[in-house]
Amino acid sequence: MILRMKNWKAPGAMGWYFNNLLGEYRALPIDGKDTTAQAFREKADEILAKCPNITWADLYVFEIALLNLQPPELLRRKTWSMREKYRQIVGDEVYKKYEESKPPAPDTAADRELRIDLEFLLGKLNHYYSAVQQRDEMVSALMKVLGTIFFGAFSVIFLWFNFYSKYGLRLPEVPLILMVVFAGMSGAFASILQRIQNFKSQSFGQNENANMLSALDYGRLGVYFALISGAVFSTVLFLVFTAQILKGPFFPEIYTPKDNVSKGLPFSLFSAATNPADGIEYAKLLVWSFLAGFAERLVPDVLDRVAKKVQTDTTQAK
C-alpha cells in the first residue's frame, strides 16, 4: 500500500492535508494482537485503496480510523491541538458554548471519552475544510466567467479601434448612452470582483457555510444580473440628471434641446443632442454612472426618495 501511495498527490488543499495524515498513519506502531486497532487499520487501508479517487467523506473516515489508532499519550496532546483549531475556525463565542458543554479534560478523562469528543471535533473540522474547498472552486468558476466577459469586451474594443486605425478612418462618435451603459457595467464588474474577494477572505462560522455556498452557487447567474442591473441603473440615473430631478454642484449638468420643440422632441433628436454641458460635467456623469453599477442600492434609494417626496407633496396639496 505504501508503494501504491508513493507518487500519489491529491488536488489542492486535500492533497496537502491528506499527505500529512498519511505520514502520521505510516508512523503508527502496528499491534497485531489488538483486534479493535486492527479493524480500524483495515478501514484506513480501504480508504487508501480508493486513491486517487478519494473524497472529503473518505478523508473523514480515514481520520476517524487514525484517531482511534493513536496511542493514549499522543491522544491527549492531540486534544489540545484539535480544540485550538476548532476555536480558530468557529470563534470565541461558539467555542465558549462548546466549553460550557464540559468536554472531557485531556489530562484526567478516559481515553474513550477523549476519542468521542475528538470525533465530534473532527466532523466539524472536516465540514469546514470541504466547504472551503467547494467555496474556492465556485470562486474560481466565477473568476473564469468574469475573465471571459472582460476578455471578450476588451477584444471587441481593440478590434474596433484597430480596424479604423489600420485603414486611416476617422473614429465615429460613440453615443453618450453607450458610454453611460459601459460605465454602469464597469461599476457592476468592479463590485462583483470586490464581492468575490470578500467571499475568499471570509472565514466560515458555525452556521454560515450553507448560506455562503448557496450565495456562490447562484453566483454565475448573479454576474449576468449584476451587469444588466448596472446598465439599467446607470441609464435611469442619466435620465434623472437630464430631468434635473437631482441638481447641485456634485451632479452633472445635462444639456437637452428646449427650443423649437413646440411639436414635440423626437427621440432620435433627444438621444443625439442630449449631452453634458462640458468636459467636467461629462466626467461627473461617467463617475455617477460607474457608481450606479457599483453601489446596487444607489439608484433604487434615489427613486424611493423621489417617490416619497412626490407622495408627501401630493398629500400636502390636498
mmCIF file of C-alpha atoms in Angstrom:
data_model
loop_
_atom_site.group_PDB
_atom_site.id
_atom_site.type_symbol
_atom_site.label_atom_id
_atom_site.label_comp_id
_atom_site.label_asym_id
_atom_site.label_seq_id
_atom_site.Cartn_x
_atom_site.Cartn_y
_atom_site.Cartn_z
ATOM 1 C CA MET A 1 0.000 0.000 0.000
ATOM 2 C CA ILE A 2 2.845 2.382 0.768
ATOM 3 C CA LEU A 3 4.322 1.761 -2.682
ATOM 4 C CA ARG A 4 0.989 2.484 -4.294
ATOM 5 C CA MET A 5 0.687 5.786 -2.446
ATOM 6 C CA LYS A 6 4.268 6.878 -3.024
ATOM 7 C CA ASN A 7 3.706 9.046 -6.097
ATOM 8 C CA TRP A 8 0.079 9.932 -5.495
ATOM 9 C CA LYS A 9 -0.910 13.562 -4.914
ATOM 10 C CA ALA A 10 -4.435 14.706 -4.168
ATOM 11 C CA PRO A 11 -5.573 18.001 -5.676
ATOM 12 C CA GLY A 12 -5.410 21.302 -3.826
ATOM 13 C CA ALA A 13 -5.856 21.571 -0.087
ATOM 14 C CA MET A 14 -6.987 17.949 0.180
ATOM 15 C CA GLY A 15 -3.611 16.733 -1.118
ATOM 16 C CA TRP A 16 -1.619 18.734 1.412
ATOM 17 C CA TYR A 17 -3.898 17.700 4.257
ATOM 18 C CA PHE A 18 -4.046 14.045 3.267
ATOM 19 C CA ASN A 19 -0.278 13.752 2.842
ATOM 20 C CA ASN A 20 0.160 14.935 6.433
ATOM 21 C CA LEU A 21 -2.316 12.324 7.647
ATOM 22 C CA LEU A 22 -0.643 9.648 5.548
ATOM 23 C CA GLY A 23 2.720 10.363 7.148
ATOM 24 C CA GLU A 24 1.114 10.164 10.580
ATOM 25 C CA TYR A 25 -0.516 6.848 9.662
ATOM 26 C CA ARG A 26 2.733 5.323 8.469
ATOM 27 C CA ALA A 27 4.472 6.295 11.706
ATOM 28 C CA LEU A 28 1.957 4.490 13.946
ATOM 29 C CA PRO A 29 3.136 1.284 15.604
ATOM 30 C CA ILE A 30 1.405 -1.929 14.494
ATOM 31 C CA ASP A 31 -0.109 -4.084 17.219
ATOM 32 C CA GLY A 32 -1.262 -7.364 15.693
ATOM 33 C CA LYS A 33 -2.861 -8.554 18.946
ATOM 34 C CA ASP A 34 -5.284 -5.606 19.291
ATOM 35 C CA THR A 35 -8.336 -6.661 17.289
ATOM 36 C CA THR A 36 -10.006 -3.245 17.647
ATOM 37 C CA ALA A 37 -6.949 -1.438 16.320
ATOM 38 C CA GLN A 38 -6.683 -3.993 13.517
ATOM 39 C CA ALA A 39 -10.279 -3.243 12.462
ATOM 40 C CA PHE A 40 -9.561 0.490 12.274
ATOM 41 C CA ARG A 41 -6.357 -0.168 10.326
ATOM 42 C CA GLU A 42 -8.305 -2.242 7.799
ATOM 43 C CA LYS A 43 -10.795 0.616 7.458
ATOM 44 C CA ALA A 44 -7.929 3.040 6.806
ATOM 45 C CA ASP A 45 -6.453 0.679 4.216
ATOM 46 C CA GLU A 46 -9.829 0.520 2.444
ATOM 47 C CA ILE A 47 -9.717 4.303 2.040
ATOM 48 C CA LEU A 48 -6.134 4.170 0.759
ATOM 49 C CA ALA A 49 -7.202 1.585 -1.816
ATOM 50 C CA LYS A 50 -9.562 4.177 -3.333
ATOM 51 C CA CYS A 51 -6.734 6.549 -4.190
ATOM 52 C CA PRO A 52 -6.567 8.708 -6.145
ATOM 53 C CA ASN A 53 -10.391 8.860 -6.134
ATOM 54 C CA ILE A 54 -10.927 9.826 -2.518
ATOM 55 C CA THR A 55 -13.399 12.432 -1.318
ATOM 56 C CA TRP A 56 -13.660 14.575 1.801
ATOM 57 C CA ALA A 57 -16.061 11.955 3.190
ATOM 58 C CA ASP A 58 -13.386 9.279 2.709
ATOM 59 C CA LEU A 59 -10.875 11.592 4.339
ATOM 60 C CA TYR A 60 -13.138 11.928 7.361
ATOM 61 C CA VAL A 61 -13.429 8.146 7.718
ATOM 62 C CA PHE A 62 -9.632 7.868 7.391
ATOM 63 C CA GLU A 63 -9.160 10.463 10.161
ATOM 64 C CA ILE A 64 -11.591 8.643 12.456
ATOM 65 C CA ALA A 65 -9.606 5.441 11.964
ATOM 66 C CA LEU A 66 -6.357 7.334 12.550
ATOM 67 C CA LEU A 67 -7.752 8.894 15.707
ATOM 68 C CA ASN A 68 -8.681 5.506 17.137
ATOM 69 C CA LEU A 69 -5.197 4.178 16.371
ATOM 70 C CA GLN A 70 -3.463 6.933 18.349
ATOM 71 C CA PRO A 71 -1.620 5.796 21.490
ATOM 72 C CA PRO A 72 -3.066 7.327 24.721
ATOM 73 C CA GLU A 73 -0.149 9.678 25.401
ATOM 74 C CA LEU A 74 -0.301 11.151 21.890
ATOM 75 C CA LEU A 75 -4.109 11.282 22.017
ATOM 76 C CA ARG A 76 -4.036 13.671 24.975
ATOM 77 C CA ARG A 77 -1.620 16.042 23.243
ATOM 78 C CA LYS A 78 -3.716 15.894 20.088
ATOM 79 C CA THR A 79 -6.769 17.008 22.071
ATOM 80 C CA TRP A 80 -5.250 20.419 22.821
ATOM 81 C CA SER A 81 -4.210 20.915 19.207
ATOM 82 C CA MET A 82 -7.580 19.968 17.721
ATOM 83 C CA ARG A 83 -9.534 22.128 20.157
ATOM 84 C CA GLU A 84 -7.364 25.108 19.294
ATOM 85 C CA LYS A 85 -8.050 24.559 15.570
ATOM 86 C CA TYR A 86 -11.755 24.393 16.311
ATOM 87 C CA ARG A 87 -11.613 27.632 18.320
ATOM 88 C CA GLN A 88 -9.830 29.459 15.491
ATOM 89 C CA ILE A 89 -12.488 28.367 13.000
ATOM 90 C CA VAL A 90 -15.713 28.947 14.935
ATOM 91 C CA GLY A 91 -14.553 31.925 17.005
ATOM 92 C CA ASP A 92 -14.514 32.579 20.731
ATOM 93 C CA GLU A 93 -18.289 32.893 21.144
ATOM 94 C CA VAL A 94 -19.127 29.454 19.733
ATOM 95 C CA TYR A 95 -16.104 27.888 21.380
ATOM 96 C CA LYS A 96 -17.267 29.236 24.743
ATOM 97 C CA LYS A 97 -20.545 27.327 24.286
ATOM 98 C CA TYR A 98 -18.513 24.226 23.489
ATOM 99 C CA GLU A 99 -16.570 24.671 26.727
ATOM 100 C CA GLU A 100 -19.823 25.155 28.642
ATOM 101 C CA SER A 101 -20.849 21.671 27.476
ATOM 102 C CA LYS A 102 -17.988 20.427 29.710
ATOM 103 C CA PRO A 103 -15.855 18.401 27.298
ATOM 104 C CA PRO A 104 -13.599 15.779 28.905
ATOM 105 C CA ALA A 105 -10.336 17.080 30.397
ATOM 106 C CA PRO A 106 -7.336 15.849 28.373
ATOM 107 C CA ASP A 107 -5.204 15.014 31.401
ATOM 108 C CA THR A 108 -7.791 13.152 33.502
ATOM 109 C CA ALA A 109 -10.533 11.797 31.204
ATOM 110 C CA ALA A 110 -10.667 8.226 29.997
ATOM 111 C CA ASP A 111 -9.294 7.513 26.536
ATOM 112 C CA ARG A 112 -12.723 6.532 25.169
ATOM 113 C CA GLU A 113 -14.255 9.833 26.296
ATOM 114 C CA LEU A 114 -11.490 11.794 24.602
ATOM 115 C CA ARG A 115 -11.851 9.850 21.374
ATOM 116 C CA ILE A 116 -15.621 10.505 21.280
ATOM 117 C CA ASP A 117 -15.055 14.232 21.823
ATOM 118 C CA LEU A 118 -12.353 14.358 19.147
ATOM 119 C CA GLU A 119 -14.603 12.522 16.683
ATOM 120 C CA PHE A 120 -17.154 15.311 17.188
ATOM 121 C CA LEU A 121 -14.494 17.971 16.528
ATOM 122 C CA LEU A 122 -13.222 16.056 13.500
ATOM 123 C CA GLY A 123 -16.693 16.139 11.992
ATOM 124 C CA LYS A 124 -16.819 19.920 12.406
ATOM 125 C CA LEU A 125 -13.323 20.425 11.021
ATOM 126 C CA ASN A 126 -13.937 18.128 8.056
ATOM 127 C CA HIS A 127 -17.121 20.007 7.228
ATOM 128 C CA TYR A 128 -15.175 23.264 7.337
ATOM 129 C CA TYR A 129 -12.342 22.027 5.108
ATOM 130 C CA SER A 130 -14.710 20.576 2.496
ATOM 131 C CA ALA A 131 -16.769 23.795 2.495
ATOM 132 C CA VAL A 132 -13.630 25.884 1.982
ATOM 133 C CA GLN A 133 -12.587 23.758 -0.991
ATOM 134 C CA GLN A 134 -16.063 23.967 -2.512
ATOM 135 C CA ARG A 135 -16.069 27.737 -1.986
ATOM 136 C CA ASP A 136 -12.706 28.107 -3.706
ATOM 137 C CA GLU A 137 -13.869 26.005 -6.654
ATOM 138 C CA MET A 138 -17.008 28.167 -7.021
ATOM 139 C CA VAL A 139 -14.957 31.367 -6.788
ATOM 140 C CA SER A 140 -12.579 30.023 -9.431
ATOM 141 C CA ALA A 141 -15.525 29.288 -11.744
ATOM 142 C CA LEU A 142 -16.884 32.817 -11.221
ATOM 143 C CA MET A 143 -13.473 34.320 -11.966
ATOM 144 C CA LYS A 144 -13.385 32.384 -15.236
ATOM 145 C CA VAL A 145 -16.790 33.802 -16.199
ATOM 146 C CA LEU A 146 -15.653 37.340 -15.361
ATOM 147 C CA GLY A 147 -12.379 36.807 -17.205
ATOM 148 C CA THR A 148 -14.232 35.621 -20.299
ATOM 149 C CA ILE A 149 -16.550 38.651 -20.219
ATOM 150 C CA PHE A 150 -13.650 41.069 -19.689
ATOM 151 C CA PHE A 151 -11.518 39.471 -22.409
ATOM 152 C CA GLY A 152 -14.451 39.482 -24.848
ATOM 153 C CA ALA A 153 -15.230 43.166 -24.225
ATOM 154 C CA PHE A 154 -11.568 44.143 -24.462
ATOM 155 C CA SER A 155 -11.159 42.183 -27.709
ATOM 156 C CA VAL A 156 -14.157 43.895 -29.320
ATOM 157 C CA ILE A 157 -12.891 47.361 -28.353
ATOM 158 C CA PHE A 158 -9.347 46.552 -29.536
ATOM 159 C CA LEU A 159 -10.535 45.184 -32.895
ATOM 160 C CA TRP A 160 -12.815 48.194 -33.352
ATOM 161 C CA PHE A 161 -10.004 50.703 -32.807
ATOM 162 C CA ASN A 162 -7.549 48.603 -34.823
ATOM 163 C CA PHE A 163 -9.905 48.456 -37.803
ATOM 164 C CA TYR A 164 -10.303 52.242 -38.020
ATOM 165 C CA SER A 165 -6.630 52.980 -37.419
ATOM 166 C CA LYS A 166 -5.474 50.362 -39.947
ATOM 167 C CA TYR A 167 -7.458 51.918 -42.788
ATOM 168 C CA GLY A 168 -6.905 55.517 -41.708
ATOM 169 C CA LEU A 169 -10.580 56.056 -40.994
ATOM 170 C CA ARG A 170 -11.941 58.592 -38.568
ATOM 171 C CA LEU A 171 -13.344 57.052 -35.437
ATOM 172 C CA PRO A 172 -17.111 57.549 -35.273
ATOM 173 C CA GLU A 173 -18.566 59.364 -32.307
ATOM 174 C CA VAL A 174 -19.656 56.996 -29.574
ATOM 175 C CA PRO A 175 -23.273 57.644 -28.492
ATOM 176 C CA LEU A 176 -23.487 59.035 -24.980
ATOM 177 C CA ILE A 177 -25.908 56.358 -23.854
ATOM 178 C CA LEU A 178 -23.362 53.647 -24.738
ATOM 179 C CA MET A 179 -20.732 55.372 -22.603
ATOM 180 C CA VAL A 180 -23.218 55.592 -19.731
ATOM 181 C CA VAL A 181 -24.126 51.907 -20.050
ATOM 182 C CA PHE A 182 -20.450 50.905 -20.317
ATOM 183 C CA ALA A 183 -19.596 52.895 -17.166
ATOM 184 C CA GLY A 184 -22.507 51.310 -15.295
ATOM 185 C CA MET A 185 -21.479 47.784 -16.318
ATOM 186 C CA SER A 186 -17.871 48.574 -15.368
ATOM 187 C CA GLY A 187 -19.064 49.588 -11.909
ATOM 188 C CA ALA A 188 -21.029 46.351 -11.602
ATOM 189 C CA PHE A 189 -17.949 44.415 -12.766
ATOM 190 C CA ALA A 190 -15.800 46.070 -10.071
ATOM 191 C CA SER A 191 -18.476 45.356 -7.452
ATOM 192 C CA ILE A 192 -18.566 41.672 -8.394
ATOM 193 C CA LEU A 193 -14.780 41.416 -8.114
ATOM 194 C CA GLN A 194 -14.878 43.030 -4.686
ATOM 195 C CA ARG A 195 -17.600 40.663 -3.524
ATOM 196 C CA ILE A 196 -15.640 37.641 -4.711
ATOM 197 C CA GLN A 197 -12.575 38.822 -2.811
ATOM 198 C CA ASN A 198 -14.734 39.284 0.286
ATOM 199 C CA PHE A 199 -16.013 35.727 -0.071
ATOM 200 C CA LYS A 200 -12.450 34.411 -0.224
ATOM 201 C CA SER A 201 -11.348 36.420 2.804
ATOM 202 C CA GLN A 202 -14.340 35.499 4.977
ATOM 203 C CA SER A 203 -13.985 32.705 7.487
ATOM 204 C CA PHE A 204 -16.776 30.195 7.885
ATOM 205 C CA GLY A 205 -18.724 30.435 11.105
ATOM 206 C CA GLN A 206 -20.661 27.657 12.723
ATOM 207 C CA ASN A 207 -23.845 28.176 10.671
ATOM 208 C CA GLU A 208 -22.606 30.273 7.752
ATOM 209 C CA ASN A 209 -21.270 27.529 5.477
ATOM 210 C CA ALA A 210 -24.540 26.706 3.744
ATOM 211 C CA ASN A 211 -25.539 30.359 3.311
ATOM 212 C CA MET A 212 -22.209 31.355 1.808
ATOM 213 C CA LEU A 213 -22.043 28.369 -0.548
ATOM 214 C CA SER A 214 -25.657 28.929 -1.581
ATOM 215 C CA ALA A 215 -24.825 32.529 -2.486
ATOM 216 C CA LEU A 216 -21.860 31.389 -4.561
ATOM 217 C CA ASP A 217 -23.908 28.626 -6.193
ATOM 218 C CA TYR A 218 -26.064 31.303 -7.811
ATOM 219 C CA GLY A 219 -23.008 33.432 -8.474
ATOM 220 C CA ARG A 220 -22.773 32.873 -12.232
ATOM 221 C CA LEU A 221 -26.382 33.931 -12.750
ATOM 222 C CA GLY A 222 -25.748 36.810 -10.358
ATOM 223 C CA VAL A 223 -22.863 38.029 -12.534
ATOM 224 C CA TYR A 224 -25.161 38.445 -15.533
ATOM 225 C CA PHE A 225 -27.911 40.070 -13.462
ATOM 226 C CA ALA A 226 -25.406 42.474 -11.886
ATOM 227 C CA LEU A 227 -24.097 43.574 -15.290
ATOM 228 C CA ILE A 228 -27.633 44.075 -16.602
ATOM 229 C CA SER A 229 -28.584 45.968 -13.434
ATOM 230 C CA GLY A 230 -25.516 48.193 -13.834
ATOM 231 C CA ALA A 231 -26.580 49.078 -17.364
ATOM 232 C CA VAL A 232 -30.208 49.745 -16.373
ATOM 233 C CA PHE A 233 -29.413 51.754 -13.225
ATOM 234 C CA SER A 234 -26.828 53.930 -14.963
ATOM 235 C CA THR A 235 -29.336 54.713 -17.722
ATOM 236 C CA VAL A 236 -32.056 55.586 -15.191
ATOM 237 C CA LEU A 237 -29.643 57.832 -13.284
ATOM 238 C CA PHE A 238 -28.703 59.584 -16.531
ATOM 239 C CA LEU A 239 -32.405 60.326 -17.131
ATOM 240 C CA VAL A 240 -32.750 61.587 -13.558
ATOM 241 C CA PHE A 241 -29.914 64.058 -14.174
ATOM 242 C CA THR A 242 -31.350 65.076 -17.543
ATOM 243 C CA ALA A 243 -34.742 65.733 -15.961
ATOM 244 C CA GLN A 244 -32.991 67.822 -13.274
ATOM 245 C CA ILE A 245 -34.609 65.791 -10.532
ATOM 246 C CA LEU A 246 -31.202 65.852 -8.871
ATOM 247 C CA LYS A 247 -29.329 69.124 -9.071
ATOM 248 C CA GLY A 248 -26.274 70.511 -7.327
ATOM 249 C CA PRO A 249 -22.523 71.054 -7.640
ATOM 250 C CA PHE A 250 -21.782 67.335 -7.307
ATOM 251 C CA PHE A 251 -24.257 66.297 -10.012
ATOM 252 C CA PRO A 252 -23.671 66.648 -13.776
ATOM 253 C CA GLU A 253 -25.467 69.300 -15.776
ATOM 254 C CA ILE A 254 -27.008 67.718 -18.864
ATOM 255 C CA TYR A 255 -27.955 69.829 -21.879
ATOM 256 C CA THR A 256 -31.019 68.759 -23.825
ATOM 257 C CA PRO A 257 -32.814 70.674 -26.624
ATOM 258 C CA LYS A 258 -35.549 73.018 -25.381
ATOM 259 C CA ASP A 259 -36.002 75.448 -28.276
ATOM 260 C CA ASN A 260 -38.029 74.845 -31.446
ATOM 261 C CA VAL A 261 -39.725 71.787 -29.956
ATOM 262 C CA SER A 262 -43.276 73.108 -29.992
ATOM 263 C CA LYS A 263 -44.423 69.977 -31.820
ATOM 264 C CA GLY A 264 -42.511 67.710 -29.501
ATOM 265 C CA LEU A 265 -38.959 66.394 -29.407
ATOM 266 C CA PRO A 266 -38.286 63.241 -31.437
ATOM 267 C CA PHE A 267 -36.411 60.547 -29.540
ATOM 268 C CA SER A 268 -33.746 60.471 -32.247
ATOM 269 C CA LEU A 269 -33.030 64.171 -31.650
ATOM 270 C CA PHE A 270 -33.165 63.707 -27.867
ATOM 271 C CA SER A 271 -30.635 60.874 -27.947
ATOM 272 C CA ALA A 272 -28.359 62.692 -30.422
ATOM 273 C CA ALA A 273 -28.451 66.188 -28.898
ATOM 274 C CA THR A 274 -28.614 65.413 -25.177
ATOM 275 C CA ASN A 275 -25.092 65.721 -23.755
ATOM 276 C CA PRO A 276 -23.193 67.016 -20.728
ATOM 277 C CA ALA A 277 -22.577 70.781 -20.812
ATOM 278 C CA ASP A 278 -18.765 70.427 -20.875
ATOM 279 C CA GLY A 279 -15.897 68.078 -20.114
ATOM 280 C CA ILE A 280 -16.212 68.428 -16.344
ATOM 281 C CA GLU A 281 -19.917 67.560 -16.485
ATOM 282 C CA TYR A 282 -19.085 64.625 -18.749
ATOM 283 C CA ALA A 283 -16.633 63.315 -16.143
ATOM 284 C CA LYS A 284 -19.252 63.717 -13.394
ATOM 285 C CA LEU A 285 -21.765 61.769 -15.456
ATOM 286 C CA LEU A 286 -19.389 58.848 -16.021
ATOM 287 C CA VAL A 287 -18.409 58.744 -12.351
ATOM 288 C CA TRP A 288 -22.058 58.655 -11.278
ATOM 289 C CA SER A 289 -22.818 56.040 -13.937
ATOM 290 C CA PHE A 290 -19.997 53.903 -12.549
ATOM 291 C CA LEU A 291 -21.359 54.336 -9.019
ATOM 292 C CA ALA A 292 -24.846 53.354 -10.195
ATOM 293 C CA GLY A 293 -23.451 49.958 -11.184
ATOM 294 C CA PHE A 294 -21.038 49.618 -8.273
ATOM 295 C CA ALA A 295 -23.472 50.502 -5.452
ATOM 296 C CA GLU A 296 -26.516 48.431 -6.337
ATOM 297 C CA ARG A 297 -28.772 50.271 -3.868
ATOM 298 C CA LEU A 298 -27.845 53.792 -5.070
ATOM 299 C CA VAL A 299 -30.445 54.240 -7.796
ATOM 300 C CA PRO A 300 -33.269 52.356 -6.004
ATOM 301 C CA ASP A 301 -32.696 54.556 -2.938
ATOM 302 C CA VAL A 302 -32.797 57.704 -5.100
ATOM 303 C CA LEU A 303 -36.057 56.590 -6.687
ATOM 304 C CA ASP A 304 -37.522 55.743 -3.266
ATOM 305 C CA ARG A 305 -36.724 59.250 -2.003
ATOM 306 C CA VAL A 306 -38.227 60.824 -5.123
ATOM 307 C CA ALA A 307 -41.392 58.722 -4.756
ATOM 308 C CA LYS A 308 -41.740 59.642 -1.061
ATOM 309 C CA LYS A 309 -41.246 63.342 -1.853
ATOM 310 C CA VAL A 310 -43.907 63.231 -4.578
ATOM 311 C CA GLN A 311 -46.281 61.429 -2.224
ATOM 312 C CA THR A 312 -45.664 63.995 0.529
ATOM 313 C CA ASP A 313 -46.159 66.955 -1.835
ATOM 314 C CA THR A 314 -49.364 65.420 -3.192
ATOM 315 C CA THR A 315 -50.722 64.887 0.317
ATOM 316 C CA GLN A 316 -49.913 68.471 1.346
ATOM 317 C CA ALA A 317 -51.522 69.856 -1.820
ATOM 318 C CA LYS A 318 -54.792 68.170 -0.925
#
